[in-house]
Amino acid sequence: MAETPVPPLLEIENLCLSYFTRAGEIPAVKDFSLTLRAGESVGLVGESGCGKSTVAMGIMRYMGNNGGIVGGSIKFRGRDMATLDENEIRRLRGSQISMIYQEPMAALNPSLTIGQQLMEVPLAHDDVSKAEAFERSVQMLTDVRLPDAERVMGAYPHQISGGQQQRVVIAMALLSNPALLLLDEPTTALDVTVEAGIVQLIAELSRKYDTALLYISHNLGLMLEVCERIGVMYSGEVVEEGTIDSIFTWPKHPYTHGLFGCIPLPHCDKNARPLVAIPGQLPLPHERPPGCNFGPRCTFFKGGLCDAESIAIEPVTTDDDPRHRVRCVRWKEFDADEAVVAGESKPPVEVGEPVLEVDAMQKYYEVHDHSMAALISGKSIKYVKANESLNFTARRGETVAIVGESGCGKSTFAKVLMGLESATDGEVRLEGENIADLPVQSRSTEQLSNLQMVFQNPNDTLNPSHTIGAQIARVIRKFGVETDKAKARARVLALLDTVKLPRDFAKRRPRQLSGGQKQRIGIARAFAGAPSMVIADEPVSALDVSVAAAVTELLTDIQREHKTTLLFISHDLSVVRYLADRVVVMYLGQIMERGTTDQVFAPPYHPYTEALLSAVPIADPEIEKRQIVLEGNLPSALNPPKGCPFASRCHSSLGDICDQERPPVQFAADRHAIACHIPMEELAKVEPVIKIITERAADVPPPAE
């Protein structure tokens, strides 16, 4: 007797969502369909503005007074959501349908304790007492692996870390055992190690409670690890959908190919095989072109065909996935090799003499303890050891990446380098001059111009009341690159050419630019003073993959042209592997490993480097990774471990020697240093974390029709 198929939990059919403004109707999502059953995991990917989050808001009925469903339907357990009144919707939210938001601090009330906010969920949706609500909340905090759950219940949001806040938000979403969980970029703001733990946690809880998951992200590597099926959205429409295997192995839509071309996979090389950004920009909802929305950015666009009429999504008949569908009229006319646009190879930057030399640099902060116990013991002053004996060199034209989790001391070092903080001990020599204890106010014009910075968030660094041209010209004049007004303006225009922006942007103000355009302006301004070194602090972490690829290539091109030394601060090891020549791995203010990129990404590893590599999502089904999930949190810099700082979380700890003694620095090769008690010959025997699988010949699909 045949099994009865499981009825869909969520059925979305030909959904159209719009917002209504003074200018008229803004169609945000068109012709969107999705079926999701209990326990399934489906992902939505695409650039910012493509409509992913709008779909989630439509499901939750959170579209405000000016937004709503204008076509199609959303059915949850067979009931049309559009027919439910506000009270019925309110009962569904948080009980049967829950949502995890991108920014946990925006989802938590700063004036209420964690316990009060968690208990509110079962008290509002289930008939339980306060005691039972408290017990369930503590149990859920334990399920999301928060240590000392009862202490966390009494804490306020600002008293726990970002990763812990995100775990609290996950606990809150799961407290009433929802049937459907919507996750809107749930790990974007987290370290890769925390992300890996949370992704594994959500998968385990989904299996435990048979919860259906709808992931929303622009991280294709994350989608590969957590989803069974995926939908690729562009300008309000799904342009391709199917199983993970079919989309990642045999993508059909040019936009999907374009997204993959923007991702720094292990086989990419910044010189031999550069990333290729998708040209152009996503059209605004009220400015969509006729026919294919992707047409103006597509290399396979054919006038009279692609722009003739609205394009329907159709089944793909050339692979074994019955759910593989694509919205393209020409998908049968080109193969995968044609669709993958390869970047032009470029000569490597010639590395020169040392520009930055860091020698035993330390940065301590004094903390005064006014407690009676501290006064009696005479230990009222403690020290936060933010940086402990840093040693490395960066040469002219070289890209050196500093990687590690939040709190490892990366940004503190950048502040010392920029003169915003003074070093406690040691030297930091820039072009041979020690600037370690030289505050920014005391630095010469030449020293200031030689060291510039590209920040993570350009919104916070551009003056909203000044034009772009005026802000770049100010740097040029201040550092004496050009004093003549006409020549300074000419250099501004040349810099806009360099960062591939139209010259009329010089007259615009920051509010008239997109996030990616603002970041390009930040790069132009950083290079305006002809610096010998540029610090890039997470410059692409908040950007879409296509914009991030363009900004990454821009940095490498300008570096190649000006022979600038680039200090790249990041926790994204995919970008680091692609961009960096040398890597410095930091943990709790100390360097655990340093060496060339090839040395750091292959055994022998420091156990912490090994864990970082394991945590990186890689958008390639032909890559196999060993799984190492770090438990626990970074120790306090106010009370660091006596021995190895990583000992409390190390999966290869040797016991007492790691807990009690500082590890020696061992050299695996010239300038490849590892601070670890494990003998180098043992570290060299460790299996590679990342392996390329070659046995996929049997999976090759039949040729296109």
XYZ file of C-alpha atoms in Angstrom:
705
model
C 0.000 0.000 0.000
C 1.407 3.383 -1.063
C 2.301 5.864 1.660
C 0.105 8.935 1.971
C 2.206 11.998 1.017
C 2.828 14.487 3.812
C 0.587 17.539 3.224
C 2.440 20.829 2.722
C 2.937 23.009 5.772
C 3.313 26.181 3.696
C 1.946 26.672 0.181
C 2.704 29.904 -1.657
C 1.241 30.159 -5.141
C 1.874 32.957 -7.689
C 2.302 35.445 -4.851
C 2.497 39.157 -5.674
C 3.363 41.641 -2.916
C 3.260 45.422 -3.320
C 3.765 48.595 -1.341
C 1.610 51.658 -2.003
C 3.236 55.096 -1.834
C 2.381 58.594 -3.015
C 4.128 57.751 -6.277
C 1.842 54.750 -6.748
C 2.139 50.978 -6.454
C 5.637 49.529 -5.943
C 5.596 45.823 -6.959
C 8.127 44.224 -4.573
C 7.556 40.515 -5.335
C 5.995 38.946 -8.443
C 4.877 35.414 -9.288
C 6.504 33.755 -6.262
C 5.655 30.110 -5.532
C 6.980 27.780 -2.814
C 5.922 24.545 -1.133
C 7.449 23.640 2.234
C 6.773 20.499 4.272
C 7.497 19.743 7.930
C 11.203 19.233 8.578
C 12.282 20.614 5.192
C 14.916 23.325 4.795
C 14.672 25.748 1.858
C 16.853 28.767 1.083
C 16.285 32.051 -0.742
C 19.374 33.812 -2.089
C 19.989 36.958 -4.107
C 21.275 40.512 -3.880
C 19.868 43.099 -1.450
C 16.587 44.476 -2.774
C 15.615 41.312 -4.656
C 12.586 40.649 -2.403
C 13.806 37.850 -0.090
C 12.945 39.598 3.173
C 9.674 40.901 1.699
C 8.566 37.278 1.179
C 9.265 36.560 4.871
C 7.406 39.703 5.928
C 4.495 38.665 3.706
C 4.324 35.254 5.401
C 4.383 36.921 8.830
C 1.909 39.600 7.685
C 4.389 42.278 8.812
C 4.121 44.535 5.751
C 2.730 47.557 7.547
C -0.226 49.714 6.565
C 1.029 50.412 3.037
C 1.931 46.856 1.964
C 0.045 43.677 1.261
C -0.862 40.772 -1.002
C -2.137 41.924 -4.415
C -2.155 38.536 -6.134
C -1.767 34.814 -5.443
C -2.015 33.217 -2.024
C -0.129 32.127 1.110
C -1.600 29.047 2.770
C -0.373 27.802 6.141
C -1.655 24.337 7.014
C -4.281 24.759 4.316
C -5.610 28.117 5.568
C -5.287 31.214 3.400
C -3.326 33.776 5.445
C -5.084 36.669 3.693
C -8.425 35.586 5.195
C -7.192 35.555 8.815
C -8.043 38.501 11.036
C -5.477 40.328 13.181
C -6.187 38.250 16.316
C -5.720 34.960 14.434
C -2.472 36.222 12.891
C -1.213 37.321 16.311
C -1.911 33.826 17.698
C 0.061 32.251 14.836
C 3.110 34.513 15.233
C 5.521 33.188 17.809
C 3.554 29.992 18.353
C 3.299 28.234 14.970
C 5.399 30.613 12.841
C 8.510 32.278 14.269
C 11.233 34.474 12.823
C 14.922 34.983 13.641
C 16.154 38.411 12.609
C 19.546 39.522 11.317
C 20.333 41.910 14.174
C 19.630 40.355 17.594
C 19.916 43.652 19.511
C 17.083 45.058 17.389
C 14.913 42.069 18.360
C 15.619 42.239 22.107
C 14.221 44.850 24.506
C 17.198 46.498 26.278
C 15.100 47.413 29.344
C 13.902 43.853 30.113
C 15.927 40.888 31.325
C 16.449 37.901 29.019
C 14.213 35.840 31.315
C 11.305 38.291 31.130
C 11.463 38.332 27.325
C 11.697 34.553 26.981
C 8.923 33.825 29.473
C 6.626 36.183 27.590
C 6.419 33.683 24.693
C 4.896 30.673 26.534
C 2.845 32.978 28.777
C 1.305 34.650 25.715
C 0.789 31.564 23.542
C 0.429 28.620 25.935
C -1.690 28.094 29.042
C 1.205 27.811 31.521
C 2.156 29.227 34.903
C 5.096 31.589 35.452
C 7.047 28.771 37.092
C 6.558 26.509 34.075
C 7.394 29.362 31.682
C 10.619 29.958 33.629
C 11.501 26.257 33.544
C 10.847 25.990 29.797
C 12.917 29.112 29.121
C 15.871 27.750 31.100
C 15.614 24.427 29.256
C 15.583 26.179 25.863
C 18.644 28.257 26.789
C 20.338 24.969 27.666
C 19.231 23.510 24.303
C 20.889 26.411 22.472
C 24.044 25.667 24.495
C 24.234 28.796 26.582
C 26.287 28.066 29.704
C 24.796 28.935 33.092
C 21.267 29.373 31.749
C 19.805 30.645 35.041
C 22.397 33.439 35.200
C 21.576 34.425 31.598
C 17.869 34.593 32.529
C 18.669 37.427 34.944
C 20.961 39.302 32.553
C 20.056 42.220 30.277
C 20.841 41.992 26.526
C 23.863 44.323 26.751
C 25.446 42.052 29.371
C 25.944 39.129 26.980
C 27.957 38.831 23.739
C 26.581 39.118 20.197
C 26.762 35.356 19.668
C 24.915 34.790 22.952
C 22.276 37.374 21.973
C 21.694 35.504 18.719
C 21.301 32.235 20.626
C 18.738 33.935 22.902
C 16.784 35.092 19.825
C 16.869 31.515 18.482
C 15.656 30.201 21.860
C 12.840 32.761 21.834
C 11.802 31.730 18.319
C 11.722 28.032 19.259
C 10.077 28.311 22.697
C 6.571 27.468 21.542
C 7.786 24.698 19.235
C 6.839 26.454 15.952
C 6.095 24.421 12.864
C 7.785 27.016 10.610
C 10.918 29.035 11.332
C 11.950 31.964 9.109
C 15.629 32.934 9.327
C 16.557 36.315 7.818
C 20.389 36.483 7.559
C 20.635 34.890 11.035
C 24.455 34.707 11.086
C 25.671 37.704 9.027
C 26.962 39.690 12.011
C 28.632 36.703 13.691
C 32.136 35.258 13.620
C 32.539 32.181 11.415
C 33.137 29.976 14.467
C 29.943 31.212 16.158
C 28.097 30.910 12.829
C 29.174 27.269 12.464
C 27.927 26.458 15.958
C 24.588 28.211 15.451
C 23.993 26.597 12.039
C 24.617 23.149 13.536
C 22.399 24.027 16.496
C 19.466 25.120 14.300
C 19.761 21.910 12.245
C 19.701 19.761 15.406
C 16.722 21.619 16.867
C 14.899 21.384 13.528
C 15.340 17.608 13.557
C 14.312 17.412 17.224
C 11.095 19.419 16.767
C 10.458 18.591 13.036
C 10.513 22.318 12.264
C 10.448 23.559 8.660
C 13.126 26.165 7.901
C 13.114 29.001 5.381
C 16.618 30.514 5.213
C 17.170 33.966 3.703
C 20.765 34.856 2.903
C 23.217 36.082 0.270
C 25.784 33.541 1.535
C 25.739 30.670 -0.974
C 28.224 28.685 1.104
C 25.811 28.724 4.035
C 22.944 27.640 1.746
C 24.957 24.614 0.600
C 25.462 23.499 4.205
C 21.950 24.026 5.602
C 19.371 23.672 2.800
C 17.860 20.865 0.752
C 16.411 23.158 -1.908
C 17.155 26.709 -2.966
C 15.472 29.552 -4.839
C 17.533 32.262 -6.528
C 15.699 35.609 -6.524
C 16.336 38.620 -8.727
C 14.298 41.834 -8.768
C 11.244 40.341 -7.058
C 11.169 37.083 -9.043
C 12.559 33.581 -8.593
C 14.820 33.131 -11.624
C 15.936 29.592 -10.773
C 14.998 26.945 -8.224
C 15.827 23.330 -7.511
C 17.690 21.003 -5.194
C 21.046 22.084 -3.794
C 22.831 19.572 -6.046
C 21.194 20.768 -9.263
C 21.679 24.482 -8.549
C 25.280 24.200 -7.363
C 26.385 21.591 -9.926
C 24.383 22.503 -13.044
C 23.039 26.082 -12.709
C 21.150 27.303 -15.762
C 20.303 30.988 -15.306
C 23.011 33.552 -16.206
C 22.343 35.362 -12.907
C 23.036 32.189 -10.896
C 26.288 31.748 -12.819
C 27.076 35.398 -12.110
C 26.621 34.888 -8.360
C 28.984 31.909 -8.366
C 31.536 33.969 -10.319
C 31.590 36.508 -7.459
C 32.519 34.014 -4.744
C 36.170 33.462 -3.767
C 36.288 29.644 -3.922
C 39.476 27.732 -3.030
C 40.520 27.342 -6.686
C 40.283 31.118 -7.358
C 43.495 33.118 -7.734
C 43.528 36.923 -7.588
C 46.160 37.042 -10.339
C 45.510 34.008 -12.581
C 41.718 33.778 -12.134
C 40.247 36.986 -10.653
C 36.650 37.282 -9.506
C 34.192 38.780 -11.973
C 31.489 41.045 -10.562
C 28.054 41.129 -12.197
C 27.943 44.350 -14.255
C 25.324 47.016 -13.570
C 22.872 47.217 -10.693
C 19.584 45.698 -9.578
C 16.718 47.737 -11.104
C 14.319 49.509 -8.765
C 10.892 47.810 -8.578
C 9.178 50.617 -10.527
C 11.956 50.752 -13.159
C 12.103 47.109 -14.227
C 12.865 46.570 -17.928
C 10.429 44.832 -20.274
C 10.810 41.060 -20.524
C 13.679 39.624 -18.488
C 14.515 41.733 -15.424
C 18.142 40.591 -15.648
C 18.390 41.555 -19.345
C 20.408 44.810 -18.982
C 23.118 42.961 -16.993
C 23.135 39.702 -18.985
C 25.892 38.801 -21.470
C 23.420 36.492 -23.289
C 20.734 39.164 -23.769
C 19.111 39.040 -27.211
C 16.970 41.959 -28.290
C 13.506 41.097 -29.579
C 13.524 37.831 -27.652
C 14.570 38.506 -24.038
C 12.673 41.819 -23.905
C 9.610 40.819 -25.915
C 7.245 39.736 -23.143
C 6.997 38.601 -19.548
C 9.055 35.433 -19.081
C 7.537 32.465 -17.267
C 9.522 29.997 -15.185
C 9.820 26.599 -16.900
C 11.089 23.105 -16.001
C 14.705 22.149 -16.708
C 14.690 18.880 -18.625
C 18.421 18.149 -18.762
C 19.012 16.788 -15.252
C 17.334 14.420 -12.811
C 15.823 17.088 -10.549
C 12.060 17.326 -11.256
C 11.911 20.557 -9.229
C 14.654 22.344 -11.191
C 13.043 25.334 -12.960
C 14.509 28.404 -14.642
C 13.156 31.773 -15.828
C 15.184 32.245 -19.038
C 14.242 31.838 -22.708
C 17.822 31.044 -23.810
C 18.999 28.585 -21.128
C 19.243 25.708 -23.668
C 21.431 27.738 -26.044
C 24.585 27.997 -23.914
C 26.489 25.560 -21.738
C 28.069 26.054 -18.318
C 31.527 26.821 -19.730
C 30.126 29.718 -21.770
C 28.117 31.047 -18.849
C 31.104 31.201 -16.487
C 32.887 34.461 -17.252
C 36.574 34.135 -16.403
C 38.487 37.200 -15.272
C 41.526 38.301 -17.220
C 44.796 37.160 -15.669
C 46.970 39.927 -14.249
C 50.623 40.080 -13.239
C 51.298 39.591 -9.514
C 52.396 42.605 -7.493
C 56.142 42.653 -6.993
C 56.823 42.565 -3.246
C 59.445 45.061 -2.066
C 61.152 46.159 1.122
C 59.458 46.154 4.582
C 56.944 48.989 5.084
C 55.535 47.923 8.469
C 57.565 46.152 11.162
C 55.816 45.132 14.373
C 58.263 44.135 17.109
C 57.011 42.761 20.477
C 54.123 45.263 20.478
C 51.859 45.229 23.539
C 48.691 47.136 24.346
C 47.291 46.944 27.886
C 44.337 48.849 29.320
C 44.150 49.696 33.025
C 40.957 48.703 34.832
C 40.356 49.962 38.382
C 38.636 47.596 40.798
C 37.113 49.556 43.716
C 35.738 46.527 45.550
C 36.695 46.035 49.212
C 38.432 42.719 48.423
C 40.643 44.422 45.816
C 41.511 47.288 48.189
C 42.445 44.862 51.009
C 44.615 42.728 48.705
C 46.263 45.793 47.176
C 45.275 44.647 43.660
C 42.909 47.463 42.753
C 44.448 47.877 39.277
C 44.077 45.106 36.701
C 45.145 45.029 33.080
C 43.216 44.036 29.967
C 45.875 42.514 27.717
C 44.349 43.467 24.363
C 47.577 42.833 22.405
C 50.388 40.663 23.746
C 53.834 40.658 22.070
C 52.834 40.971 18.398
C 55.562 40.307 15.825
C 55.197 40.429 12.033
C 56.317 42.312 8.937
C 54.403 43.678 5.917
C 56.325 44.508 2.736
C 55.642 46.991 -0.068
C 52.938 45.708 -2.425
C 52.036 42.847 -0.074
C 48.599 42.045 1.349
C 48.749 40.856 4.962
C 45.509 39.597 6.513
C 44.826 39.620 10.262
C 42.123 37.091 11.125
C 40.421 35.918 14.304
C 37.175 36.066 16.239
C 35.678 39.239 17.676
C 37.651 40.222 20.763
C 40.946 38.779 19.533
C 42.625 42.215 19.341
C 42.533 42.922 15.583
C 40.839 46.314 15.882
C 42.946 47.310 18.922
C 46.074 46.801 16.838
C 44.543 48.901 14.042
C 43.851 51.714 16.542
C 47.499 51.686 17.700
C 48.642 51.723 14.099
C 46.384 54.690 13.283
C 47.483 56.628 16.393
C 44.093 56.444 18.104
C 45.754 54.450 20.901
C 49.370 54.312 22.126
C 51.221 51.013 22.525
C 52.139 49.968 26.065
C 55.436 48.433 24.948
C 57.344 47.346 21.849
C 57.712 49.060 18.491
C 55.586 49.639 15.381
C 57.815 50.983 12.600
C 56.209 52.528 9.508
C 58.735 53.286 6.781
C 61.452 52.858 9.449
C 59.929 55.329 11.986
C 58.570 54.070 15.321
C 54.961 55.271 15.668
C 53.910 52.895 18.478
C 53.488 55.611 21.125
C 52.928 58.530 18.747
C 49.310 59.765 18.952
C 47.628 60.888 15.746
C 47.769 64.561 16.820
C 51.576 64.390 17.041
C 52.168 62.672 13.700
C 53.600 64.540 10.741
C 51.592 65.154 7.566
C 53.741 62.568 5.785
C 53.078 59.955 8.466
C 49.338 60.628 8.304
C 49.221 60.459 4.515
C 51.258 57.230 4.471
C 48.670 55.373 6.572
C 45.000 55.444 5.563
C 41.987 53.309 6.363
C 38.948 51.797 4.618
C 36.206 51.167 7.198
C 33.573 48.427 7.400
C 30.637 50.846 7.361
C 31.115 53.767 4.933
C 27.908 55.420 6.216
C 29.673 56.326 9.448
C 32.734 57.839 7.760
C 31.229 60.042 5.021
C 29.941 63.520 5.918
C 26.269 63.615 4.827
C 26.318 67.400 4.255
C 29.334 67.524 1.900
C 29.585 66.384 -1.696
C 31.689 63.353 -2.599
C 34.077 65.517 -4.602
C 34.639 67.928 -1.698
C 35.417 65.063 0.705
C 38.010 63.490 -1.607
C 39.519 66.880 -2.549
C 40.002 67.744 1.125
C 42.308 64.736 1.537
C 44.270 65.682 -1.591
C 44.827 69.258 -0.384
C 45.448 68.370 3.275
C 48.274 65.973 2.445
C 49.810 68.283 -0.156
C 49.304 65.937 -3.107
C 47.889 68.890 -5.063
C 47.439 72.449 -3.804
C 46.028 73.973 -6.985
C 42.227 73.814 -6.946
C 41.887 72.814 -10.617
C 44.537 70.095 -10.325
C 42.919 68.769 -7.136
C 39.587 68.551 -8.959
C 41.238 66.728 -11.863
C 42.700 64.219 -9.396
C 39.254 63.723 -7.808
C 37.827 62.859 -11.231
C 40.769 60.527 -11.929
C 40.134 58.740 -8.613
C 36.451 58.316 -9.503
C 37.630 56.736 -12.773
C 39.928 54.450 -10.758
C 37.091 53.206 -8.538
C 34.861 52.849 -11.631
C 32.238 55.441 -10.729
C 30.789 58.135 -13.034
C 32.511 61.522 -12.766
C 29.238 63.305 -11.998
C 29.234 61.486 -8.634
C 31.617 64.238 -7.486
C 28.528 66.496 -7.207
C 26.446 63.969 -5.274
C 26.040 63.584 -1.533
C 26.371 60.252 0.313
C 22.598 59.767 0.654
C 22.349 59.533 -3.157
C 24.679 56.509 -3.318
C 24.204 52.794 -2.661
C 26.192 50.895 -0.029
C 28.632 49.508 -2.594
C 29.121 52.953 -4.168
C 29.822 54.483 -0.757
C 32.446 51.823 -0.094
C 34.117 52.694 -3.415
C 34.195 56.333 -2.336
C 35.798 55.229 0.935
C 38.495 53.448 -1.085
C 39.016 56.481 -3.350
C 39.415 58.716 -0.324
C 41.858 56.287 1.332
C 44.085 56.265 -1.767
C 43.741 60.024 -2.422
C 46.784 60.875 -0.285
C 49.037 58.343 -2.092
C 49.559 56.229 1.090
C 52.253 53.589 1.417
C 49.861 51.474 3.516
C 46.074 51.080 3.688
C 44.229 49.285 6.491
C 41.000 47.667 5.280
C 38.805 46.754 8.275
C 36.137 44.239 7.142
C 35.568 46.281 3.947
C 33.280 43.735 2.216
C 31.563 41.854 5.072
C 28.329 43.884 4.870
C 28.094 43.872 1.049
C 26.290 41.626 -1.430
C 28.492 39.040 -3.117
C 28.469 40.892 -6.455
C 29.337 44.250 -4.839
C 31.919 42.548 -2.593
C 33.580 40.998 -5.654
C 33.753 44.405 -7.369
C 35.218 46.074 -4.261
C 37.730 43.241 -3.761
C 38.936 43.490 -7.366
C 39.093 47.255 -7.027
C 41.387 46.973 -4.004
C 43.724 44.568 -5.812
C 43.822 46.709 -8.984
C 44.644 49.910 -7.088
C 47.236 48.066 -4.997
C 48.816 46.693 -8.177
C 48.945 50.192 -9.693
C 50.300 52.034 -6.635
C 52.388 49.207 -5.028
C 50.507 49.902 -1.774
C 50.808 47.613 1.233
C 47.371 46.372 2.296
C 46.571 45.288 5.861
C 43.302 43.362 5.568
C 41.368 42.769 8.823
C 38.678 40.108 8.517
C 37.060 36.986 9.952
C 36.058 35.723 6.476
C 38.749 33.210 5.559
C 37.309 32.706 2.042
C 38.113 36.325 1.159
C 41.413 36.108 3.064
C 42.522 33.052 1.097
C 41.758 34.829 -2.165
C 43.169 38.251 -1.343
C 46.069 37.819 1.087
C 49.721 37.016 0.448
C 50.429 36.469 4.151
C 48.106 35.663 7.069
C 48.364 36.460 10.796
C 45.979 34.416 12.987
C 45.175 36.079 16.336
C 43.449 34.758 19.441
C 42.914 36.695 22.679
C 45.486 39.338 21.723
C 48.217 36.874 20.736
C 49.473 35.542 17.410
C 48.760 31.823 17.133
C 50.086 31.367 13.599
C 51.596 33.448 10.802
C 52.928 32.624 7.371
C 52.147 32.787 3.660
C 48.537 32.071 2.679
C 49.454 28.678 1.216
C 51.321 27.760 4.422
C 48.464 28.761 6.740
C 45.776 27.013 4.654
C 47.578 23.641 4.606
C 48.940 21.398 7.400
C 50.688 21.898 9.746
C 47.995 24.083 11.338
C 47.638 25.598 14.760
C 44.499 23.909 16.225
C 42.773 27.327 16.245
C 43.549 27.887 12.547
C 42.217 24.377 11.911
C 38.928 25.289 13.639
C 38.645 28.585 11.735
C 39.100 26.798 8.393
C 36.491 24.200 9.316
C 33.962 26.936 10.121
C 34.116 28.692 6.718
C 31.075 27.968 4.484
C 32.321 27.109 0.965
C 29.879 27.332 -1.964
C 31.259 24.331 -3.845
C 29.803 20.795 -3.631
C 33.170 19.397 -4.758
C 34.765 20.607 -1.515
C 34.719 18.366 1.548
C 35.488 19.741 5.018
C 36.315 18.194 8.346
C 33.888 19.481 10.965
C 35.343 21.117 14.070
C 32.851 23.173 16.096
C 34.437 25.265 18.853
C 32.712 24.999 22.209
C 32.674 27.752 24.819
C 33.504 31.428 24.469
C 36.634 33.516 24.189
C 38.191 33.839 27.702
C 38.230 37.266 29.340
C 41.182 39.470 28.380
C 41.012 40.791 31.959
C 41.783 37.322 33.323
C 43.502 35.395 30.493
C 44.540 31.738 30.889
C 47.940 31.147 32.471
C 49.163 28.881 29.684
C 48.008 28.774 26.062
C 45.134 31.251 25.569
C 43.331 28.709 23.360
C 43.688 25.776 25.788
C 40.129 25.968 27.209
C 38.559 25.480 23.750
C 41.239 23.397 22.028
C 40.160 20.058 20.518
C 43.801 18.850 20.607
C 44.789 20.008 24.093
C 47.638 18.115 25.794
C 46.310 18.849 29.291
C 48.346 20.439 32.098
C 51.201 21.732 29.936
C 48.714 23.678 27.768
C 46.901 25.003 30.846
C 50.018 26.034 32.787
C 52.754 27.033 30.320
C 52.915 29.559 27.503
C 53.409 27.709 24.197
C 56.733 28.048 22.363
C 56.853 29.545 18.866
C 57.839 26.785 16.409
C 58.796 27.300 12.773
C 57.431 24.911 10.135
C 59.187 26.798 7.343
C 60.785 30.170 6.699
C 58.543 32.777 8.424
C 55.780 30.166 9.049
C 55.428 30.317 12.842
C 53.028 28.363 15.079
C 52.679 28.998 18.829
C 51.751 25.548 20.169
C 52.941 22.846 22.584
C 52.134 20.070 20.094
C 55.393 19.062 18.340
C 55.665 20.261 14.744
C 55.977 16.708 13.399
C 52.606 15.873 15.022
C 50.932 19.015 13.641
C 52.225 18.073 10.179
C 50.362 14.720 10.345
C 46.962 16.415 10.695
C 44.600 15.726 7.782
C 43.789 18.769 5.600
C 40.567 20.483 6.692
C 39.528 21.274 3.104
C 39.675 18.586 0.395
C 38.592 18.686 -3.243
C 36.431 15.703 -4.248
C 37.136 14.491 -7.772
C 34.784 11.481 -7.942
C 31.830 13.212 -9.620
C 32.159 11.821 -13.134
C 29.113 9.602 -12.624
C 27.048 12.635 -11.675
C 27.571 14.501 -14.960
C 24.139 15.206 -16.477
C 23.234 14.297 -20.039
C 24.038 16.970 -22.655
C 21.625 19.852 -23.167
C 18.904 19.377 -25.728
